[in-house]
PDB file of C-alpha atoms in Angstrom:
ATOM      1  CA  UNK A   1      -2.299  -2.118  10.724  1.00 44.00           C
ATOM      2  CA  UNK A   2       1.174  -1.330  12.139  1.00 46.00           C
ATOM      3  CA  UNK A   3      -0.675  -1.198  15.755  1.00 47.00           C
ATOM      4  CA  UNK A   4      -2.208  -4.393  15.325  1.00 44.00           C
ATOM      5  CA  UNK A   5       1.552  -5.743  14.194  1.00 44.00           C
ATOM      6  CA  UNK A   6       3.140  -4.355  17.333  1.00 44.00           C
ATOM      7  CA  UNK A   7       1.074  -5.684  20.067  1.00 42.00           C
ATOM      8  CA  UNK A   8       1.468  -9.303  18.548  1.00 43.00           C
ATOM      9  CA  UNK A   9       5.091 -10.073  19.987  1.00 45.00           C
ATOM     10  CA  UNK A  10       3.599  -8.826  23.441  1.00 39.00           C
ATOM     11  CA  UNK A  11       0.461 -11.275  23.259  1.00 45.00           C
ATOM     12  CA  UNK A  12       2.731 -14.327  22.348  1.00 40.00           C
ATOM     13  CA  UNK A  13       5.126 -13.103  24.995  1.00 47.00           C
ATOM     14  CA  UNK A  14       2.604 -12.939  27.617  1.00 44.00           C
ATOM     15  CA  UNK A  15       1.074 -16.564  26.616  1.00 45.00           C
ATOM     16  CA  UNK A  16       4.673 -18.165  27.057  1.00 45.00           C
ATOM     17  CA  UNK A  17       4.662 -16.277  30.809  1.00 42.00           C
ATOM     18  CA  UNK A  18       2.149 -17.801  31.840  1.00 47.00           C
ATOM     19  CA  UNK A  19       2.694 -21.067  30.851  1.00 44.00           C
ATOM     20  CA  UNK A  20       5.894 -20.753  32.259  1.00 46.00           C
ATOM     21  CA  UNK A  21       4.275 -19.889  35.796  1.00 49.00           C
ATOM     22  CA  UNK A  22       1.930 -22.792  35.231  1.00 72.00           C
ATOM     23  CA  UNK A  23       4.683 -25.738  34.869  1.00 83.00           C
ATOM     24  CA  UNK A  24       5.964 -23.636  38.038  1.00 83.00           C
ATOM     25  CA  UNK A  25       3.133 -24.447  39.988  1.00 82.00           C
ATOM     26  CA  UNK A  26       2.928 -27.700  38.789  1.00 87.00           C
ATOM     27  CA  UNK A  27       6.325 -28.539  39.858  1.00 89.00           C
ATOM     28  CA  UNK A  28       5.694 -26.450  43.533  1.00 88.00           C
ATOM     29  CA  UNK A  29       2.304 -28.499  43.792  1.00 88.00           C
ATOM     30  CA  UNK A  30       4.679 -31.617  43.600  1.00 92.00           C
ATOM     31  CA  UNK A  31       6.871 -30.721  45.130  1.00 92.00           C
ATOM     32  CA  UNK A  32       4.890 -29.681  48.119  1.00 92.00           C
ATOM     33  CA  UNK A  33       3.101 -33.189  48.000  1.00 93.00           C
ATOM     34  CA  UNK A  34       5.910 -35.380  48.077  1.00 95.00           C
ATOM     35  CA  UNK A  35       4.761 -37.285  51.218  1.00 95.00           C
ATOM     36  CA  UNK A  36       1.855 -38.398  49.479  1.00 95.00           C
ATOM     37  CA  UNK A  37       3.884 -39.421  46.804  1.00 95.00           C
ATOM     38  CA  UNK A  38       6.329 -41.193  48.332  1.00 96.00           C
ATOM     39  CA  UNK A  39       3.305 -43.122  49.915  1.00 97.00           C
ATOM     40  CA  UNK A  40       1.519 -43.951  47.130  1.00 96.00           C
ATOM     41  CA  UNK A  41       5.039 -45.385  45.864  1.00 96.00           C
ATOM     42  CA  UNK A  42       5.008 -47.765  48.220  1.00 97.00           C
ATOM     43  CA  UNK A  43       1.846 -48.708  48.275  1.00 97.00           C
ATOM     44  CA  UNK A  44       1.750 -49.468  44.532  1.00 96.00           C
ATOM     45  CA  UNK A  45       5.267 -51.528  45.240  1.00 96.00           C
ATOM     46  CA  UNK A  46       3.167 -53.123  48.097  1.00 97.00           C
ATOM     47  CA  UNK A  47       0.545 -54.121  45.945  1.00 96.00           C
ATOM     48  CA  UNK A  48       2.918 -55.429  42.848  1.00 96.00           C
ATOM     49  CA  UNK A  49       4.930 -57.182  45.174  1.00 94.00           C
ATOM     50  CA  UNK A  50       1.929 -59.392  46.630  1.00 95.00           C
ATOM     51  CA  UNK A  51       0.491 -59.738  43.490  1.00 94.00           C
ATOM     52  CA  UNK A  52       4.374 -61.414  42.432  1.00 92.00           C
ATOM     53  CA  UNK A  53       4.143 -63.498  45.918  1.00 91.00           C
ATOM     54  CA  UNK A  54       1.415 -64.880  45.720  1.00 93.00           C
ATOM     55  CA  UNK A  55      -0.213 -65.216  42.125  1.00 92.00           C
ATOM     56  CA  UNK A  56       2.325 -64.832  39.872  1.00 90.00           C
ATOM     57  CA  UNK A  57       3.240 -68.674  39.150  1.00 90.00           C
ATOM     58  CA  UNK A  58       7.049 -69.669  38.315  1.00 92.00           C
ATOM     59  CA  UNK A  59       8.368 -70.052  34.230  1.00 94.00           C
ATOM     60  CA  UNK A  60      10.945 -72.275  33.068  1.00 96.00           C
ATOM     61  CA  UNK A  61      12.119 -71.778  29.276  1.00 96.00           C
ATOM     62  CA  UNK A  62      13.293 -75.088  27.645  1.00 95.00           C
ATOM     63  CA  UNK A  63      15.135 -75.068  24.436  1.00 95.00           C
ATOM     64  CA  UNK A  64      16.789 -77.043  21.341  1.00 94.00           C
ATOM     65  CA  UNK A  65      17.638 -76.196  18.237  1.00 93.00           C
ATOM     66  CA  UNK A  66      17.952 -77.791  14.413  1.00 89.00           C
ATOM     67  CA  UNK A  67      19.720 -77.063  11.211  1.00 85.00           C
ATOM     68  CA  UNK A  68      18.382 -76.531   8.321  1.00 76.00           C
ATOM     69  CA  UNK A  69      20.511 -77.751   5.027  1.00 64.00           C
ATOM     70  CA  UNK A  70      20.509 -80.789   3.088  1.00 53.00           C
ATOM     71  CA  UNK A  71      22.030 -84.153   4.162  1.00 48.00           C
ATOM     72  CA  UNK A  72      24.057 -84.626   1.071  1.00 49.00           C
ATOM     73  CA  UNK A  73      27.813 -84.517   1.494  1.00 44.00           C
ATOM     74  CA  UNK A  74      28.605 -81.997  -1.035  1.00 43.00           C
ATOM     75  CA  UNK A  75      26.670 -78.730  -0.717  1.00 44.00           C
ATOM     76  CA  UNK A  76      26.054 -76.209  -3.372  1.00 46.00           C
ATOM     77  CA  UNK A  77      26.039 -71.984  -2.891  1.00 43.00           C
ATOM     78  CA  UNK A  78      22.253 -72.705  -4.403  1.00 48.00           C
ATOM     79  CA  UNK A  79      21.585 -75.197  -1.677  1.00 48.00           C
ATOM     80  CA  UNK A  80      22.937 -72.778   0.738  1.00 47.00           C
ATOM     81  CA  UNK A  81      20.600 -70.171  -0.085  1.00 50.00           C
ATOM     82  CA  UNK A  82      16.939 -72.674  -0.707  1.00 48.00           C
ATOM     83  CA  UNK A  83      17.767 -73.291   3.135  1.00 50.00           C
ATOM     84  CA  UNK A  84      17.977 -69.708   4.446  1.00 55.00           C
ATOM     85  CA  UNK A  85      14.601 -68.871   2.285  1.00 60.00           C
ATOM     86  CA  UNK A  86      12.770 -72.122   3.469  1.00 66.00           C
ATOM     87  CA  UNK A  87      13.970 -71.220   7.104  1.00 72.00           C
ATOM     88  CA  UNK A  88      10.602 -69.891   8.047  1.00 75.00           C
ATOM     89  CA  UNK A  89       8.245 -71.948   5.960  1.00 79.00           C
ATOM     90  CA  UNK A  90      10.139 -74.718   8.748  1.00 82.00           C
ATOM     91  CA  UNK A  91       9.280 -72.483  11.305  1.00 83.00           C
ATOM     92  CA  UNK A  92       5.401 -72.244  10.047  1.00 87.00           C
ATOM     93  CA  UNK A  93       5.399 -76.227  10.118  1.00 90.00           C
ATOM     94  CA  UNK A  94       6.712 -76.574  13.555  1.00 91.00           C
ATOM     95  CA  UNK A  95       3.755 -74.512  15.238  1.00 91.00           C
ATOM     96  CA  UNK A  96       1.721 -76.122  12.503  1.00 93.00           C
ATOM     97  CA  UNK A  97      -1.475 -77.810  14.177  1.00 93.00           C
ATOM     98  CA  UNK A  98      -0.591 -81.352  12.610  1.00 93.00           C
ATOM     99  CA  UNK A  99       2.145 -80.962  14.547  1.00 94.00           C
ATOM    100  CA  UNK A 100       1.011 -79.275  17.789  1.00 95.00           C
ATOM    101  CA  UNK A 101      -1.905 -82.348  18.063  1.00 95.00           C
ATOM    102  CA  UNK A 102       0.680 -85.356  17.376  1.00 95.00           C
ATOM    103  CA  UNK A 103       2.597 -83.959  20.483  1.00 95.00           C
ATOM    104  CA  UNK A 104      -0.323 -83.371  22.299  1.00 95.00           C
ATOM    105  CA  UNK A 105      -1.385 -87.053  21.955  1.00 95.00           C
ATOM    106  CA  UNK A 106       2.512 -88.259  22.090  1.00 94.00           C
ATOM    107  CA  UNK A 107       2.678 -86.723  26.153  1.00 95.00           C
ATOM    108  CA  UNK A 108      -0.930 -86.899  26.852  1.00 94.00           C
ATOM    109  CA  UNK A 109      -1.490 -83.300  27.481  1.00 93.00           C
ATOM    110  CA  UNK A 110      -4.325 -81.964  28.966  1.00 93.00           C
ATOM    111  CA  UNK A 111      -4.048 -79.019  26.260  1.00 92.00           C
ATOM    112  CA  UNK A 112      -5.747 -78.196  23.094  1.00 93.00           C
ATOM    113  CA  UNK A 113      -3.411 -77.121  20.061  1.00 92.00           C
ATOM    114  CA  UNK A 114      -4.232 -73.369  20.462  1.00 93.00           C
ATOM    115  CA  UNK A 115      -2.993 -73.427  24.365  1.00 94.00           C
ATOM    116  CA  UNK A 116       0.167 -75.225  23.245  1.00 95.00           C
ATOM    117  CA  UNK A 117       0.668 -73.034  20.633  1.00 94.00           C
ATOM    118  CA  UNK A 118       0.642 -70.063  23.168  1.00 94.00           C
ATOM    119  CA  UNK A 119       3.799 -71.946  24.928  1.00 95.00           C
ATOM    120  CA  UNK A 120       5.549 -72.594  21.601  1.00 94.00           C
ATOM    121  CA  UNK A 121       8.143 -69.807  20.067  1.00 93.00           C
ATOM    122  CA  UNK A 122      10.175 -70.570  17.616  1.00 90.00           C
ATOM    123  CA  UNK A 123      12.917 -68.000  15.699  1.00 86.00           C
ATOM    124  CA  UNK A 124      15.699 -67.745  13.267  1.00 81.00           C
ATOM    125  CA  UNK A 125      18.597 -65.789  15.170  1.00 77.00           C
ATOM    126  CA  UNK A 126      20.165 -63.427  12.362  1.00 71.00           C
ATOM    127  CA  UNK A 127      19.216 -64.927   9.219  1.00 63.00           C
ATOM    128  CA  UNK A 128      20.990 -68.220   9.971  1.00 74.00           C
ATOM    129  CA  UNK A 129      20.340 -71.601   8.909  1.00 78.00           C
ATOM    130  CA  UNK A 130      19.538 -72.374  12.581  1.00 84.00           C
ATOM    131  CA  UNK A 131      16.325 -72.725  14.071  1.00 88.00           C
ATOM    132  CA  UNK A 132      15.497 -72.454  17.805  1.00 91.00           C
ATOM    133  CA  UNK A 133      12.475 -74.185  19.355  1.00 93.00           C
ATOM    134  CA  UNK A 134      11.177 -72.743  22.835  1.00 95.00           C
ATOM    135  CA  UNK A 135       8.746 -73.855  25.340  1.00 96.00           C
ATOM    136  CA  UNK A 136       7.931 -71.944  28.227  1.00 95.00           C
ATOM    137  CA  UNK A 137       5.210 -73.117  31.064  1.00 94.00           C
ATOM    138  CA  UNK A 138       5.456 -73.490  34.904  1.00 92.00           C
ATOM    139  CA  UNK A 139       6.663 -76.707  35.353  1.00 94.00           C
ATOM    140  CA  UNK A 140      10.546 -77.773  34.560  1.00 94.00           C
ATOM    141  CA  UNK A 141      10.093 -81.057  33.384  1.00 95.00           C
ATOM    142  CA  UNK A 142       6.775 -80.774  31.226  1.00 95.00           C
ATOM    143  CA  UNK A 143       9.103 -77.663  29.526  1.00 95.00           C
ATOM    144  CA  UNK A 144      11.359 -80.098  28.825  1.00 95.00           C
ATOM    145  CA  UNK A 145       9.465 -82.995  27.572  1.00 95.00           C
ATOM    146  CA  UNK A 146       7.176 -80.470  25.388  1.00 95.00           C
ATOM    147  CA  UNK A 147       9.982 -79.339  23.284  1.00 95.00           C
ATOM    148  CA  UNK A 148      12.018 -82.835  23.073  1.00 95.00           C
ATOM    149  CA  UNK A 149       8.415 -83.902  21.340  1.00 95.00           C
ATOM    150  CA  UNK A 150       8.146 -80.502  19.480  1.00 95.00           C
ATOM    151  CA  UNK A 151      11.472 -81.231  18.162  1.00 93.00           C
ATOM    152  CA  UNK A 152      10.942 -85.292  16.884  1.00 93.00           C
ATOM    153  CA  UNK A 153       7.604 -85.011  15.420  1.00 94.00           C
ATOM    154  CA  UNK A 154       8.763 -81.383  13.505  1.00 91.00           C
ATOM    155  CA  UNK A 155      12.092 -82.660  11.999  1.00 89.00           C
ATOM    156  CA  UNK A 156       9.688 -85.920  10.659  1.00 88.00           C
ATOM    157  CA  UNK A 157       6.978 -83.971   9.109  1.00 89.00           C
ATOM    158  CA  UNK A 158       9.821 -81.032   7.892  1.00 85.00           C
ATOM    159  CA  UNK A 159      11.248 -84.122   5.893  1.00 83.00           C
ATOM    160  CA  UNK A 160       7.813 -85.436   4.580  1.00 86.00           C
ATOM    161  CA  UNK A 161       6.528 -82.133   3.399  1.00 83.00           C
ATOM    162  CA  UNK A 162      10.167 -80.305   2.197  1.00 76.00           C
ATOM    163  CA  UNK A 163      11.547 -83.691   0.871  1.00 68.00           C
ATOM    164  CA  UNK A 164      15.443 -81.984  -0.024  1.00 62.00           C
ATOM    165  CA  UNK A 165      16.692 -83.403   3.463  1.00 66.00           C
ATOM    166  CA  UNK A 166      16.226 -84.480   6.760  1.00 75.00           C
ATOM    167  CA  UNK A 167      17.015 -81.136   9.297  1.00 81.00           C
ATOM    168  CA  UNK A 168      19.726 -81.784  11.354  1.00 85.00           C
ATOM    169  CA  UNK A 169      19.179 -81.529  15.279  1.00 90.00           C
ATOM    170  CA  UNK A 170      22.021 -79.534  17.004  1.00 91.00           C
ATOM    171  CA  UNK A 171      20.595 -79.625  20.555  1.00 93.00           C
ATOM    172  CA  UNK A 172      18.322 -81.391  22.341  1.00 94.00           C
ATOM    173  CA  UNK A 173      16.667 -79.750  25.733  1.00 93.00           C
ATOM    174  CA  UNK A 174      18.564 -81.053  28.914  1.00 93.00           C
ATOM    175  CA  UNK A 175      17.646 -80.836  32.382  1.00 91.00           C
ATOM    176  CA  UNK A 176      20.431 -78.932  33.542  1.00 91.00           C
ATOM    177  CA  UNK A 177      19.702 -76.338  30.529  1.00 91.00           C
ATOM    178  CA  UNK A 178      16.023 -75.520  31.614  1.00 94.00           C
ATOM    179  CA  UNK A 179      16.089 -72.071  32.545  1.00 94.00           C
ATOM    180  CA  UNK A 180      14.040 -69.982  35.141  1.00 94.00           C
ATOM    181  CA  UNK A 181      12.513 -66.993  33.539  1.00 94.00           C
ATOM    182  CA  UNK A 182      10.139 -65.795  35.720  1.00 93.00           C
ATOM    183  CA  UNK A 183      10.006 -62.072  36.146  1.00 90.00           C
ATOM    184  CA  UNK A 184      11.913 -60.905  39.276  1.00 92.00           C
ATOM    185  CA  UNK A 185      10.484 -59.651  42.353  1.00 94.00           C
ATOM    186  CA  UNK A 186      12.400 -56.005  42.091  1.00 95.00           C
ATOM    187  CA  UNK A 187      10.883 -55.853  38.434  1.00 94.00           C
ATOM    188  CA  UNK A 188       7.832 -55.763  40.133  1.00 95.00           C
ATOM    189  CA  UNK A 189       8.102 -53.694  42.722  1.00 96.00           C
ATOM    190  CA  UNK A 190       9.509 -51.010  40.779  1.00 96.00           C
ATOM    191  CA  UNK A 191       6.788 -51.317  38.569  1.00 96.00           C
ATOM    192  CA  UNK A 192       4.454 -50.974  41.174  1.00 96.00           C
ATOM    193  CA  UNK A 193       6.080 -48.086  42.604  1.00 96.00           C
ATOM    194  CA  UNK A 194       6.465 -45.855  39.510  1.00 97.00           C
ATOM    195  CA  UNK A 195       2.645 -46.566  38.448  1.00 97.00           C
ATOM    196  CA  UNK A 196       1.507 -45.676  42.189  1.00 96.00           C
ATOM    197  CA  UNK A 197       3.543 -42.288  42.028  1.00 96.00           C
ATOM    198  CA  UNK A 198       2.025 -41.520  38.350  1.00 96.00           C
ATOM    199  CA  UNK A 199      -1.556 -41.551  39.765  1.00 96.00           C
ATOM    200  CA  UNK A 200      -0.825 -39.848  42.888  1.00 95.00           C
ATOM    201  CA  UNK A 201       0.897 -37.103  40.534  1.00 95.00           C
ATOM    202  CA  UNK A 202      -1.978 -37.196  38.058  1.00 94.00           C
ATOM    203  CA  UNK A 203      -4.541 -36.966  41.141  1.00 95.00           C
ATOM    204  CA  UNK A 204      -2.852 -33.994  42.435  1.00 92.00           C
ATOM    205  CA  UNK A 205      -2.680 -32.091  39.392  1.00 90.00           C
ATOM    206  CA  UNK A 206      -6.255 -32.896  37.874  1.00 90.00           C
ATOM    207  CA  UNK A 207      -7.616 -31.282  41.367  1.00 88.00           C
ATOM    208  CA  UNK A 208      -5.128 -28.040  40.638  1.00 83.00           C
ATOM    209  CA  UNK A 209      -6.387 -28.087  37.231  1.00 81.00           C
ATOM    210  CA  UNK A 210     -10.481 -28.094  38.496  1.00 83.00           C
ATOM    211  CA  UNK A 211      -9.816 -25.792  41.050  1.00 74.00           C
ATOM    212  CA  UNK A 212     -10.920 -22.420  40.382  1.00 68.00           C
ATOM    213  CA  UNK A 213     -11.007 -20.595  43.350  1.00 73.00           C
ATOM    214  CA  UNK A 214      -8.430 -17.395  44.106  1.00 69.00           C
ATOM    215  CA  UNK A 215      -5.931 -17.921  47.099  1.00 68.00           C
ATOM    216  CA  UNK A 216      -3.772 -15.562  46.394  1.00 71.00           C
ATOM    217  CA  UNK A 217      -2.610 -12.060  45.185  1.00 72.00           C
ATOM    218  CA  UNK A 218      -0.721 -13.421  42.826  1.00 72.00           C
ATOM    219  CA  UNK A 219      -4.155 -15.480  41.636  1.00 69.00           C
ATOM    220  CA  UNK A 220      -6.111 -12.222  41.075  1.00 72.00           C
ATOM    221  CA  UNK A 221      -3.196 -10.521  39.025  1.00 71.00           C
ATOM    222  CA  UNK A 222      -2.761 -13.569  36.962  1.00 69.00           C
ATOM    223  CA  UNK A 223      -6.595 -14.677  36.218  1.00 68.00           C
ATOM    224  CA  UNK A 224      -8.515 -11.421  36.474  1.00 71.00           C
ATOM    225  CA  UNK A 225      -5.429  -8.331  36.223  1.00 71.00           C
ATOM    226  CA  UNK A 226      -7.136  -6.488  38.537  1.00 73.00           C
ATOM    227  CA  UNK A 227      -4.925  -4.872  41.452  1.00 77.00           C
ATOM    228  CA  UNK A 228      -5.678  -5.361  44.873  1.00 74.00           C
ATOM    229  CA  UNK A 229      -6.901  -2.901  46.568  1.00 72.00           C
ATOM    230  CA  UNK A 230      -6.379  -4.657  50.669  1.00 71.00           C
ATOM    231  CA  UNK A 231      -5.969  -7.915  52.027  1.00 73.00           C
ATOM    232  CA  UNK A 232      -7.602  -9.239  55.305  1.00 72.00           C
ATOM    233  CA  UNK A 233      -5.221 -11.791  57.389  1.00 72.00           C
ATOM    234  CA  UNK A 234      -5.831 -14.968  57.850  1.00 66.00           C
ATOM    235  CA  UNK A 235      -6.976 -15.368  61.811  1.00 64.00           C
ATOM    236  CA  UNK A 236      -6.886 -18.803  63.200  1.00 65.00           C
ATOM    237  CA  UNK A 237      -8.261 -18.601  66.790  1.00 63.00           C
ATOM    238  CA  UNK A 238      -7.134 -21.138  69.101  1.00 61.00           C
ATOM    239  CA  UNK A 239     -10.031 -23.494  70.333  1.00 51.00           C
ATOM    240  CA  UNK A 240     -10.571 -22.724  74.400  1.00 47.00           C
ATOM    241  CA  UNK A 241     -10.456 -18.790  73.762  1.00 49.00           C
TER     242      UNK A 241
END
């Protein structure tokens, strides 16, 4: 028993060697490959950055934004509070499809409810009373329109289902507030360029992993702990000789 206790230290010593040498080789394989990799980084940034130039279509973000509180001069700490809780059964009834079809039919849109839905996002920054309507889609003006209707037709039916009080609009969307939100071209490139050097890294090292042939003394040692005995030379003979 005391044997078997004192070669166990060795064993786990040995293990953490040769993973050790392993992330070495790794690192040397890289290392020694970085041509490669630096190509396949800009061939992935190639590829991203067509795919930006020539399919990726343009965003604008419209926006406005209502209060929610009663209309009654003289507001209670109660009053206060049924507004913050109700703040996102309002934001339920804005995406609602009642509402999503009337401004389909209000602007003619060749939509269905579900697609407009997809353009619709609506939040509560920090627990406020306030909420913000956005539309985003690839043309300025239809952004615009989209969530001027959004806004109309939601603070109406708000007022017909709540009943305590009209919502209050802060903002409606302007032209000059319409904002363009598509992603930028470095965004994509560098994208592109880190996913291209990940495969040509994983490529590299899945093919060192596979490999099991011996190349060097260090190999035999390591795999088989044999010594070696000789070593023949490498002999590269010049073509014409």
């Amino acid at each position: 028993m005391e044997n078997t206790m004192e070669k166990q230290p060795v064993n786990l010593n040995t293990q953490d060697a040769e993973m050790e040498i392993d992330l070495l080789e790794i690192f040397y394989l890289l290392k020694s490959k970085w041509k490669e990799i630096f190509l396949a980084l800009l061939v992935g940034a190639l590829i991203f950055g067509a795919y930006h130039t020539f399919l990726v279509k343009p965003s604008y973000q419209a926006d406005a934004s209502i209060y929610i509180t009663n209309t009654e001069s003289a507001l209670s700490f109660s009053d206060l509070q049924l507004s913050s809780a109700l703040t996102d059964d309002y934001a339920n009834i804005i995406k609602s499809r009642t509402v999503l079809n009337r401004v389909i039919e209000e602007l003619d849109l060749n939509l269905d409810y579900k697609q407009l839905a997809k353009l619709v996002a609506v939040s509560n920054p920090d627990s406020t009373h306030i909420v913000d309507i956005k539309v985003t889609c690839d043309d300025p003006e239809m952004s615009r329109n989209i969530t001027n209707a959004l806004l109309n037709i939601s603070v109406s039916q708000i007022y017909q289902i709540i009943g305590s009080g009209e919502p209050t609009v802060i903002d409606y969307s302007v032209a000059e507030a319409v904002q363009d939100v598509t992603p930028s071209l470095f965004k994509y490139l560098a994208i592109g360029g880190f996913l291209g050097a990940c495969v040509a890294c994983a490529i590299f090292i899945l093919q060192m992993l596979m490999d099991g042939t011996m190349k060097t003394e260090e190999d035999i040692d390591k795999y088989l702990h044999l010594p070696v005995l000789a070593t023949v030379p490498y002999y590269n003979e010049k073509k014409g000789k």
